[in-house]
Coordinates of C-alpha atoms in Angstrom, one line a residue:
M1 CA 4.1 -24.8 -18.7
A2 CA 1.0 -22.7 -18.5
S3 CA -1.6 -25.4 -19.0
G4 CA -3.3 -24.5 -15.7
F5 CA -3.6 -20.8 -16.6
S6 CA -7.0 -19.2 -16.7
P7 CA -8.1 -17.2 -19.8
L8 CA -8.0 -14.2 -17.5
L9 CA -4.2 -14.6 -17.0
W10 CA -3.6 -15.2 -20.7
D11 CA -5.5 -12.0 -21.5
L12 CA -3.6 -10.1 -18.8
A13 CA -0.2 -11.4 -20.1
A14 CA -1.2 -10.4 -23.7
R15 CA -2.3 -6.9 -22.8
Q16 CA 0.8 -6.3 -20.7
A17 CA 3.1 -7.6 -23.5
W18 CA 1.4 -5.3 -26.0
K19 CA 1.7 -2.3 -23.7
R20 CA 5.4 -3.1 -22.9
L21 CA 6.1 -3.3 -26.6
R22 CA 4.5 0.0 -27.3
R23 CA 6.5 1.6 -24.4
R24 CA 9.8 0.2 -25.8
L25 CA 8.9 1.6 -29.2
R26 CA 8.3 5.0 -27.7
A27 CA 11.8 4.8 -26.1
G28 CA 13.5 3.8 -29.3
P29 CA 15.4 6.0 -31.8
A30 CA 12.4 6.4 -34.0
Y31 CA 10.4 8.2 -31.2
R32 CA 13.2 9.8 -29.2
W33 CA 13.2 13.0 -31.3
R34 CA 9.6 13.6 -30.1
Y35 CA 10.9 14.4 -26.6
T36 CA 13.3 17.1 -27.6
G37 CA 12.0 20.6 -28.0
R38 CA 12.1 24.1 -26.6
T39 CA 13.7 24.3 -23.2
P40 CA 11.5 26.2 -20.7
E41 CA 12.9 29.5 -19.7
R42 CA 12.2 29.1 -16.0
L43 CA 10.2 27.3 -13.3
L44 CA 7.2 29.3 -12.1
L45 CA 7.1 27.6 -8.7
A46 CA 8.3 24.7 -6.6
P47 CA 5.4 22.6 -5.4
P48 CA 5.3 21.8 -1.6
D49 CA 6.2 18.3 -0.4
L50 CA 4.3 16.6 2.5
R51 CA 6.8 13.8 3.1
I52 CA 8.9 14.3 6.2
A53 CA 12.5 15.3 5.6
D54 CA 15.5 14.8 7.9
A55 CA 18.7 16.9 7.6
E56 CA 20.7 14.1 9.3
I57 CA 20.0 11.9 6.3
A58 CA 21.5 14.6 4.1
R59 CA 24.7 14.2 6.2
E60 CA 24.6 10.4 5.5
I61 CA 24.1 11.0 1.8
Y62 CA 27.1 13.4 1.8
H63 CA 29.3 10.7 3.3
G64 CA 28.1 8.2 0.6
R65 CA 25.7 6.2 2.7
F66 CA 22.4 5.7 0.8
L67 CA 19.7 3.9 2.9
L68 CA 16.9 3.4 0.4
A69 CA 14.1 0.8 0.4
G70 CA 15.5 -0.7 3.5
H71 CA 18.9 -1.4 1.9
L72 CA 22.1 0.4 2.7
V73 CA 24.7 1.0 0.0
E74 CA 28.0 2.7 0.9
T75 CA 29.5 4.3 -2.2
G76 CA 33.0 4.8 -0.9
G77 CA 33.3 8.2 -2.7
Q78 CA 31.8 7.1 -6.0
S79 CA 28.6 8.3 -7.4
P80 CA 25.7 6.0 -6.5
F81 CA 24.7 6.0 -10.1
H82 CA 28.0 4.2 -10.9
M83 CA 27.4 1.5 -8.3
D84 CA 26.7 -2.1 -9.4
V85 CA 23.7 -2.7 -7.1
H86 CA 21.3 -5.6 -7.8
N87 CA 18.5 -4.6 -5.4
H88 CA 15.7 -3.5 -7.7
A89 CA 13.8 -1.6 -5.0
W90 CA 16.9 0.3 -4.0
L91 CA 17.5 1.3 -7.6
E92 CA 14.0 2.5 -8.1
E93 CA 14.3 4.7 -5.0
L94 CA 17.6 6.0 -6.1
H95 CA 16.4 7.0 -9.6
G96 CA 13.1 8.3 -8.1
F97 CA 15.0 11.1 -6.3
R98 CA 12.6 11.5 -3.4
W99 CA 15.7 11.6 -1.1
L100 CA 16.3 15.1 -2.5
R101 CA 13.9 16.3 0.3
H102 CA 16.5 15.5 2.9
L103 CA 19.2 17.6 1.1
H104 CA 16.6 20.4 0.8
A105 CA 15.9 20.2 4.6
A106 CA 19.6 20.7 5.4
Q107 CA 19.4 24.3 4.1
T108 CA 23.2 24.5 3.6
D109 CA 25.4 25.4 0.6
L110 CA 27.1 22.0 1.0
A111 CA 23.8 20.1 0.6
S112 CA 23.0 22.2 -2.5
A113 CA 26.4 21.4 -4.0
N114 CA 25.9 17.7 -3.3
A115 CA 22.4 17.8 -4.8
R116 CA 23.7 19.5 -8.0
A117 CA 26.5 17.0 -8.3
L118 CA 24.2 14.0 -7.9
V119 CA 21.7 15.4 -10.5
A120 CA 24.6 16.1 -12.9
D121 CA 25.8 12.5 -12.5
W122 CA 22.4 11.2 -13.3
I123 CA 22.1 13.5 -16.4
T124 CA 25.5 12.4 -17.6
L125 CA 24.8 8.7 -17.2
H126 CA 21.1 8.4 -17.9
G127 CA 19.9 11.7 -19.5
R128 CA 20.9 10.8 -23.0
R129 CA 19.4 7.4 -23.4
I130 CA 15.9 6.4 -22.5
A131 CA 16.4 2.8 -21.1
G132 CA 16.5 0.7 -18.0
I133 CA 15.0 1.3 -14.5
A134 CA 15.8 5.0 -14.6
W135 CA 13.3 5.5 -17.3
Q136 CA 10.5 3.2 -16.2
P137 CA 7.4 5.3 -16.3
A138 CA 6.6 4.9 -12.6
V139 CA 10.1 5.9 -11.7
T140 CA 10.1 8.8 -14.1
A141 CA 6.9 10.1 -12.6
R142 CA 8.4 10.1 -9.1
R143 CA 11.5 11.8 -10.3
I144 CA 9.6 14.6 -12.1
I145 CA 7.7 15.4 -8.9
A146 CA 10.9 15.3 -6.8
W147 CA 12.8 17.5 -9.3
L148 CA 10.0 20.0 -9.3
Q149 CA 9.4 20.0 -5.6
H150 CA 13.1 20.3 -4.7
S151 CA 14.4 22.4 -7.6
A152 CA 15.5 25.1 -5.1
V153 CA 18.1 22.9 -3.5
V154 CA 19.4 21.8 -6.9
L155 CA 19.5 25.2 -8.6
Q156 CA 20.8 27.2 -5.6
G157 CA 24.2 28.5 -6.7
A158 CA 23.9 26.8 -10.2
D159 CA 25.4 28.6 -13.2
L160 CA 23.3 29.2 -16.3
P161 CA 24.4 26.1 -18.2
A162 CA 23.5 23.9 -15.3
Y163 CA 20.2 25.7 -14.8
R164 CA 19.3 25.2 -18.5
Q165 CA 20.4 21.6 -18.5
Y166 CA 18.2 20.9 -15.5
L167 CA 15.1 22.4 -17.2
K168 CA 15.9 20.7 -20.5
L169 CA 16.0 17.2 -18.9
L170 CA 12.8 18.0 -16.9
A171 CA 11.0 18.9 -20.1
I172 CA 12.3 15.8 -21.9
Q173 CA 11.0 13.6 -19.0
V174 CA 7.6 15.3 -19.0
R175 CA 7.3 14.8 -22.8
Y176 CA 8.3 11.1 -22.5
L177 CA 5.9 10.5 -19.6
R178 CA 3.1 12.2 -21.5
S179 CA 3.8 9.8 -24.4
V180 CA 3.8 6.6 -22.4
V181 CA 1.3 7.2 -19.6
S182 CA -1.6 5.7 -21.5
E183 CA 0.3 2.4 -21.8
M184 CA 1.0 2.1 -18.1
P185 CA -0.7 -0.7 -16.1
D186 CA -3.9 0.4 -14.3
G187 CA -3.4 1.4 -10.7
E188 CA -1.5 3.7 -8.3
E189 CA 1.5 4.4 -10.5
K190 CA -0.6 5.4 -13.5
L191 CA -2.5 7.9 -11.3
R192 CA 0.8 9.2 -10.0
A193 CA 2.0 9.8 -13.6
R194 CA -1.1 11.9 -14.2
I195 CA -0.3 13.8 -11.0
A196 CA 3.3 14.4 -12.2
L197 CA 2.1 15.8 -15.5
A198 CA -0.4 18.1 -13.7
F199 CA 2.4 19.4 -11.5
A200 CA 4.5 20.0 -14.6
S201 CA 1.7 21.9 -16.3
L202 CA 1.5 24.2 -13.3
S203 CA 5.2 24.6 -12.7
F204 CA 6.3 25.4 -16.3
P205 CA 5.1 28.3 -18.4
T206 CA 2.6 26.4 -20.5
S207 CA -0.4 27.2 -22.7
V208 CA -3.9 27.2 -21.3
A209 CA -4.7 24.3 -23.6
A210 CA -1.8 22.2 -22.2
M211 CA -2.8 22.9 -18.6
R212 CA -6.4 22.0 -19.3
A213 CA -5.4 18.8 -21.0
A214 CA -3.3 17.7 -18.0
T215 CA -6.2 18.6 -15.6
R216 CA -8.7 16.8 -17.7
N217 CA -6.6 13.6 -17.9
L218 CA -6.0 13.8 -14.1
S219 CA -9.7 14.2 -13.4
A220 CA -10.5 11.2 -15.5
E221 CA -8.0 9.0 -13.7
L222 CA -9.1 10.2 -10.3
D223 CA -12.7 9.4 -11.2
H224 CA -11.6 5.9 -12.3
Q225 CA -9.3 5.0 -9.4
I226 CA -10.8 6.7 -6.3
L227 CA -14.0 5.0 -5.2
P228 CA -17.1 6.7 -3.9
D229 CA -16.2 5.9 -0.3
G230 CA -12.7 7.2 -0.7
G231 CA -10.8 3.9 -1.1
H232 CA -8.5 3.0 -3.9
I233 CA -9.4 0.4 -6.5
S234 CA -6.5 -1.7 -5.4
R235 CA -8.1 -2.0 -1.9
N236 CA -4.7 -1.2 -0.5
P237 CA -4.6 1.4 2.4
R238 CA -0.9 2.1 1.6
A239 CA -1.9 3.3 -1.9
M240 CA -4.3 5.8 -0.3
M241 CA -1.6 7.2 2.0
E242 CA 1.0 7.5 -0.8
L243 CA -1.4 9.1 -3.2
L244 CA -2.7 11.6 -0.7
A245 CA 1.0 12.6 -0.1
D246 CA 1.0 13.7 -3.7
L247 CA -2.6 14.9 -4.2
L248 CA -2.6 17.3 -1.2
P249 CA 0.5 19.3 -2.5
L250 CA -1.1 19.3 -6.0
R251 CA -4.2 20.8 -4.6
Q252 CA -2.1 23.5 -2.9
T253 CA -0.2 24.1 -6.1
Y254 CA -3.4 24.9 -8.0
G255 CA -4.1 27.5 -5.4
I256 CA -0.6 29.0 -5.6
Q257 CA -1.1 29.4 -9.3
A258 CA -4.6 31.0 -8.7
E259 CA -6.1 28.2 -10.7
P260 CA -9.2 26.5 -9.4
P261 CA -8.4 22.8 -8.6
P262 CA -10.6 20.4 -10.6
D263 CA -13.7 19.2 -8.9
A264 CA -12.4 15.6 -9.3
L265 CA -9.3 16.5 -7.3
V266 CA -11.2 18.3 -4.6
G267 CA -13.8 15.5 -4.3
A268 CA -11.2 12.7 -4.3
V269 CA -9.2 14.3 -1.5
E270 CA -12.3 15.0 0.6
R271 CA -13.3 11.4 0.3
M272 CA -9.9 9.9 0.8
L273 CA -9.0 11.7 4.0
P274 CA -12.0 10.2 6.0
A275 CA -11.2 6.9 4.3
L276 CA -7.7 6.9 5.6
R277 CA -8.9 7.5 9.1
F278 CA -11.3 4.5 8.6
F279 CA -8.2 2.3 8.4
R280 CA -6.5 3.9 11.4
H281 CA -6.2 2.2 14.8
Q282 CA -6.0 4.4 17.9
D283 CA -2.2 4.0 18.1
G284 CA -2.0 5.6 14.6
S285 CA -1.2 2.4 12.7
L286 CA -3.1 1.6 9.5
A287 CA -4.8 -1.8 9.3
R288 CA -2.7 -4.4 7.4
F289 CA -4.8 -5.4 4.5
N290 CA -3.9 -6.0 0.8
G291 CA -0.3 -4.7 0.7
M292 CA -0.2 -2.5 3.8
G293 CA 3.0 -3.0 5.9
V294 CA 4.7 -0.6 8.3
T295 CA 2.8 2.6 8.9
V296 CA 4.9 5.8 8.4
H297 CA 3.3 7.6 11.3
D298 CA 4.8 11.1 10.5
R299 CA 3.4 10.9 7.0
V300 CA -0.1 9.9 8.1
A301 CA -0.1 12.7 10.7
A302 CA 1.0 15.2 8.1
I303 CA -1.7 14.1 5.7
L304 CA -4.5 14.1 8.3
R305 CA -3.7 17.7 9.4
H306 CA -5.5 18.6 6.2
D307 CA -8.6 16.7 7.2
D308 CA -11.2 19.3 8.2
T309 CA -14.1 16.9 8.3
G310 CA -13.6 16.0 12.0
G311 CA -15.9 13.6 13.8
A312 CA -15.7 9.8 14.0
P313 CA -14.4 7.8 11.1
L314 CA -16.8 6.0 8.7
S315 CA -18.1 2.7 9.9
H316 CA -18.9 1.2 6.5
A317 CA -16.9 1.3 3.3
P318 CA -19.1 -0.6 0.9
H319 CA -17.2 0.2 -2.3
S320 CA -13.8 -0.6 -0.8
G321 CA -15.2 -3.6 0.9
Y322 CA -14.3 -3.1 4.6
E323 CA -16.2 -2.8 7.8
R324 CA -15.3 -0.9 11.0
L325 CA -16.7 -1.5 14.4
S326 CA -15.8 1.1 17.0
M327 CA -17.2 1.3 20.5
G328 CA -15.5 2.7 23.6
S329 CA -11.8 2.2 23.2
T330 CA -12.1 -0.9 21.0
T331 CA -11.8 -0.9 17.2
V332 CA -12.3 -3.8 14.8
I333 CA -11.6 -3.5 11.1
A334 CA -12.5 -6.3 8.7
D335 CA -12.0 -7.2 5.1
T336 CA -15.4 -8.1 3.6
A337 CA -14.9 -8.1 -0.2
A338 CA -13.5 -10.0 -3.1
P339 CA -9.9 -9.2 -4.2
P340 CA -9.4 -6.5 -6.8
P341 CA -9.2 -7.4 -10.6
A342 CA -6.1 -9.3 -11.6
E343 CA -4.2 -6.4 -13.1
L344 CA -4.6 -4.5 -9.8
S345 CA -3.8 -7.4 -7.5
N346 CA 0.0 -7.5 -7.5
M347 CA -0.1 -6.5 -3.8
A348 CA -3.5 -8.0 -2.9
H349 CA -3.8 -10.6 -0.1
A350 CA -5.9 -13.7 0.2
G351 CA -7.4 -12.4 3.5
C352 CA -11.1 -12.2 2.9
L353 CA -13.1 -12.1 6.2
S354 CA -9.9 -11.4 8.2
F355 CA -9.9 -8.7 10.9
E356 CA -7.8 -6.7 13.2
L357 CA -8.7 -5.7 16.8
S358 CA -7.1 -2.9 18.8
S359 CA -7.9 -1.7 22.3
G360 CA -6.7 1.8 23.4
R361 CA -3.2 2.3 22.2
H362 CA -2.5 -1.4 21.7
Q363 CA -3.2 -3.8 18.8
F364 CA -4.2 -7.3 19.9
I365 CA -5.4 -9.3 16.9
V366 CA -3.7 -8.5 13.6
N367 CA -2.9 -9.7 10.2
C368 CA 0.8 -10.4 9.6
G369 CA 1.2 -7.6 7.1
I370 CA 4.0 -7.3 4.6
D371 CA 7.7 -6.5 4.8
S372 CA 7.8 -3.8 2.1
F373 CA 11.5 -3.9 1.7
G374 CA 12.2 -7.6 2.7
A375 CA 13.2 -10.6 0.7
E376 CA 10.8 -11.5 -2.2
A377 CA 10.6 -15.0 -0.8
F378 CA 8.5 -13.8 2.1
R379 CA 5.9 -12.1 -0.1
P380 CA 3.8 -15.1 -1.0
L381 CA 3.8 -16.2 2.7
A382 CA 2.6 -12.8 3.9
R383 CA -0.1 -12.7 1.2
A384 CA -1.4 -16.2 2.0
T385 CA -4.6 -16.8 3.9
A386 CA -2.7 -18.4 6.8
A387 CA -1.0 -15.1 7.5
H388 CA -4.4 -13.5 8.3
S389 CA -6.8 -13.6 11.2
T390 CA -9.4 -15.7 9.4
A391 CA -10.1 -19.4 8.5
T392 CA -8.2 -21.7 6.2
L393 CA -9.5 -25.1 4.9
N394 CA -7.1 -28.0 4.4
D395 CA -4.2 -25.7 5.0
T396 CA -4.9 -24.1 1.6
S397 CA -4.9 -20.4 0.8
Q398 CA -8.1 -18.8 -0.7
A399 CA -5.9 -17.8 -3.7
R400 CA -2.4 -18.4 -5.1
F401 CA 0.3 -16.1 -6.2
A402 CA 3.1 -18.4 -7.6
L403 CA 3.3 -18.5 -11.4
P404 CA 5.6 -20.5 -13.6
A405 CA 9.2 -19.1 -13.9
G406 CA 9.4 -16.1 -16.1
W407 CA 5.7 -15.2 -16.1
D408 CA 6.0 -12.7 -13.3
D409 CA 8.1 -10.6 -15.6
W410 CA 5.0 -10.2 -17.9
V411 CA 2.1 -10.1 -15.5
G412 CA 3.7 -9.4 -12.1
T413 CA 2.4 -11.4 -9.1
P414 CA -1.4 -11.2 -9.5
L415 CA -3.8 -13.0 -7.1
V416 CA -5.0 -16.0 -9.0
G417 CA -8.4 -17.5 -8.0
G418 CA -9.8 -16.4 -4.7
P419 CA -13.4 -15.4 -3.7
R420 CA -15.7 -14.2 -6.5
K421 CA -18.9 -13.8 -4.5
V422 CA -18.6 -12.0 -1.2
T423 CA -21.7 -10.9 0.7
C424 CA -21.9 -8.6 3.7
R425 CA -24.7 -7.3 5.8
R426 CA -24.5 -4.9 8.8
M427 CA -26.3 -5.8 12.0
D428 CA -26.2 -2.7 14.2
S429 CA -28.7 -2.2 17.0
D430 CA -28.8 -0.5 20.4
G431 CA -25.6 -1.2 22.2
R432 CA -24.3 -3.6 19.5
L433 CA -22.3 -3.2 16.3
G434 CA -21.9 -6.1 13.9
F435 CA -22.0 -7.7 10.5
I436 CA -22.4 -11.1 8.9
A437 CA -20.3 -11.8 5.8
S438 CA -19.5 -14.9 3.6
H439 CA -17.2 -15.8 0.7
D440 CA -17.0 -18.6 -1.8
G441 CA -13.2 -18.8 -2.1
Y442 CA -13.2 -22.5 -1.1
V443 CA -16.3 -23.7 -3.0
S444 CA -14.5 -24.8 -6.2
R445 CA -12.0 -26.9 -4.3
F446 CA -13.8 -28.1 -1.2
G447 CA -17.4 -27.3 -1.8
L448 CA -17.8 -25.0 1.3
L449 CA -18.7 -21.4 2.0
H450 CA -17.1 -19.6 4.9
E451 CA -19.5 -17.3 6.8
R452 CA -18.3 -15.1 9.7
E453 CA -20.5 -13.3 12.1
F454 CA -19.1 -10.5 14.3
T455 CA -20.6 -8.5 17.1
L456 CA -19.0 -5.8 19.3
M457 CA -21.0 -5.1 22.4
Q458 CA -21.1 -4.1 26.1
E459 CA -19.5 -0.7 25.4
G460 CA -16.7 -2.2 23.5
T461 CA -15.6 -4.7 26.2
M462 CA -16.9 -7.9 24.4
V463 CA -16.4 -9.3 20.9
R464 CA -18.5 -12.3 19.9
G465 CA -17.7 -14.2 16.8
S466 CA -18.8 -17.3 14.9
D467 CA -17.5 -19.0 11.9
R468 CA -19.7 -21.3 9.9
F469 CA -18.9 -23.7 7.0
L470 CA -21.7 -24.7 4.8
R471 CA -22.3 -26.1 1.3
P472 CA -23.9 -23.8 -1.2
G473 CA -27.6 -23.8 -0.4
G474 CA -27.0 -24.1 3.3
A475 CA -26.5 -27.8 3.8
P476 CA -24.0 -28.9 6.4
P477 CA -20.6 -30.3 5.3
E478 CA -20.3 -34.0 4.5
Q479 CA -16.5 -34.3 4.2
A480 CA -14.0 -34.1 7.1
T481 CA -12.4 -30.9 5.8
A482 CA -9.7 -29.6 8.1
V483 CA -10.5 -26.1 9.4
A484 CA -8.0 -23.8 11.1
V485 CA -9.4 -20.5 12.5
R486 CA -6.5 -18.2 13.2
F487 CA -6.1 -15.2 15.5
H488 CA -2.6 -13.7 15.0
L489 CA -1.2 -11.6 17.9
H490 CA 0.8 -8.5 17.7
P491 CA 4.4 -9.1 18.8
D492 CA 4.0 -6.7 21.7
I493 CA 1.2 -8.8 23.2
E494 CA 2.0 -11.4 25.8
L495 CA -0.1 -14.5 26.2
Y496 CA -1.1 -16.1 29.6
R497 CA -3.2 -19.1 30.5
D498 CA -5.7 -19.6 33.3
E499 CA -8.7 -21.7 34.1
A500 CA -11.0 -19.5 32.0
G501 CA -9.0 -19.8 28.8
L502 CA -6.4 -17.7 27.2
L503 CA -5.5 -14.3 28.5
I504 CA -3.9 -11.8 26.2
L505 CA -1.9 -9.0 27.8
A506 CA -0.5 -5.7 26.4
G507 CA 1.6 -4.8 29.4
E508 CA 1.5 -4.2 33.1
S509 CA -0.9 -1.3 33.2
T510 CA -3.2 -2.0 30.2
D511 CA -6.4 -3.8 29.6
T512 CA -6.4 -7.5 29.2
W513 CA -8.5 -9.6 26.9
V514 CA -9.7 -13.1 27.6
F515 CA -10.1 -15.4 24.6
T516 CA -12.5 -18.4 25.1
C517 CA -14.1 -21.0 22.8
E518 CA -16.5 -23.6 24.3
D519 CA -16.6 -25.7 21.1
V520 CA -12.8 -26.2 20.6
E521 CA -9.8 -26.2 22.8
P522 CA -7.7 -23.2 21.6
V523 CA -4.0 -23.9 20.9
V524 CA -1.1 -21.5 20.7
E525 CA 1.3 -21.7 17.7
E526 CA 4.2 -19.7 16.4
S527 CA 3.6 -16.9 13.9
I528 CA 5.6 -14.2 12.1
F529 CA 4.7 -10.6 12.0
F530 CA 6.1 -9.3 8.7
A531 CA 5.2 -5.6 9.2
A532 CA 7.4 -4.9 12.2
I533 CA 9.7 -1.8 11.9
A534 CA 12.8 -3.9 12.1
G535 CA 11.6 -6.5 9.7
P536 CA 9.9 -9.9 10.3
S537 CA 9.4 -10.6 14.0
R538 CA 8.4 -13.7 15.9
S539 CA 5.0 -13.7 17.3
R540 CA 2.2 -16.1 18.2
Q541 CA -1.3 -17.0 17.2
I542 CA -4.3 -18.6 18.7
V543 CA -5.7 -21.4 16.5
L544 CA -8.9 -23.4 16.6
H545 CA -8.5 -26.7 14.8
F546 CA -11.5 -29.0 13.9
K547 CA -13.2 -30.9 11.1
A548 CA -16.0 -29.2 9.3
N549 CA -18.4 -32.2 9.2
A550 CA -18.0 -32.6 13.0
L551 CA -18.4 -28.9 13.8
P552 CA -20.1 -26.8 11.1
E553 CA -20.1 -23.8 13.4
V554 CA -17.6 -22.6 16.0
R555 CA -18.3 -19.8 18.4
W556 CA -15.6 -17.8 20.2
Q557 CA -15.4 -14.5 22.2
L558 CA -12.9 -12.0 23.5
V559 CA -13.8 -10.2 26.7
R560 CA -11.9 -7.2 28.1
T561 CA -11.0 -7.2 31.8
H562 CA -8.8 -5.0 34.0
S563 CA -7.4 -7.8 36.1
I564 CA -3.8 -8.9 35.9
L565 CA -3.1 -12.6 36.5
S566 CA 0.2 -14.3 37.2
R567 CA 1.8 -16.0 34.3
A568 CA 1.1 -19.8 34.2

């Protein structure tokens, strides 16, 4: 079954199996006694929450309508924790309790009574047995943070037994998470678990030694996961957004407690805020690379209000592996690095050398992104090279994601194969911004390197690009390898033709961009934009088709013009 598996995947599967076994042992009867103990007398504070809350959603929850992870469940008067729901993402959101913020925002006695009843239901059904989705470490970390941040809405009007029970279950969850956090897979959720434990050490009356231990472990994880340029080791812009939504309130909580925040926390936040702006187009959307889907604009705005650095975003993120070209009202963001390590690549895409281009408030060239809450069947399609604005060879992705049945339960959906050596060199000069980059993702199968050169010039009104396909060492191709260079269009962009080539429009009163290629006749094909707010949306793409041995290099350009032509 797994004869084609690499030693890397076998090693990953073995490590994940061992960690899972250790977590199960820690949830078993022999360990469960370790999580009981003295119930804290009180909460010292309720940490702030940056995530936007909506009192209207509290009304929906009161009427039994739970829209979580893009999936609506109507309870019909039952507790949601009694419902037989098979949507895993919905269950994770339910047990994570982030929706408490909406009840908190309602500021009514009815919302508080509803919050108390729902928490009591969870405690009755799941508080006495550590098992299932409810006690997955990642879900437990989110729930601890939510219960601390929104303790006021739950405890308002609560009697003493309910108050004590709430604190007792919080303490049990904190002890459990402290026990299993070291066995969690590397990545965003492990860092969030360390954040949850730091929140707990500040919110409960704890010893100085316990607080210092939580701070020390948090600092070590931040140093490991947040790169020198502010990116996250997963290379996923969404991870940065979500982590900042927790790290910024944590920094505030240290201040509320008159405790100096650790240098690692201060430094990570100060690096991550400019890095988040690095990925931001002028319309506020984050570039769709390596797991990024729909941008939650309100959350990004709330986060960036804490960015005191000002000035233009960085143009070069060498540790994260991205380039940004910005001139006039034009922005280009490109992926110029190899995928993250296998255990961090469950959301990674095979989109090396792909790019996105925006002009003013409109996005023109995009990657297809990912539908965060859509059907799992779409995920491999969205992660494949063909869903990115880059080149594919022989209609083959740079990497694969499909594993034999059952293996994803052990190792998730890591990126298998893909580029190992990626080079990138900036080429900025007076009036020009650019880079030249290459990857070897197709060398093992087709013996060809892909090299892309990019230049933004003439005050941001012209983009010149070239794609070259060479054998290692620089020799031209010998085989008739089929090449497709793709330029996916945002669904809001309309496409027109005239004698000069292809004209891309964003609307009646906006700039237009003319796409031309002298070497190959561009064709227009159907596409799917997965990251639309309403789910996957039909779109189009410009594609250059040719054979590598007949045309080792193809040159193309996009030129902005203010003229509006009639539709052909």
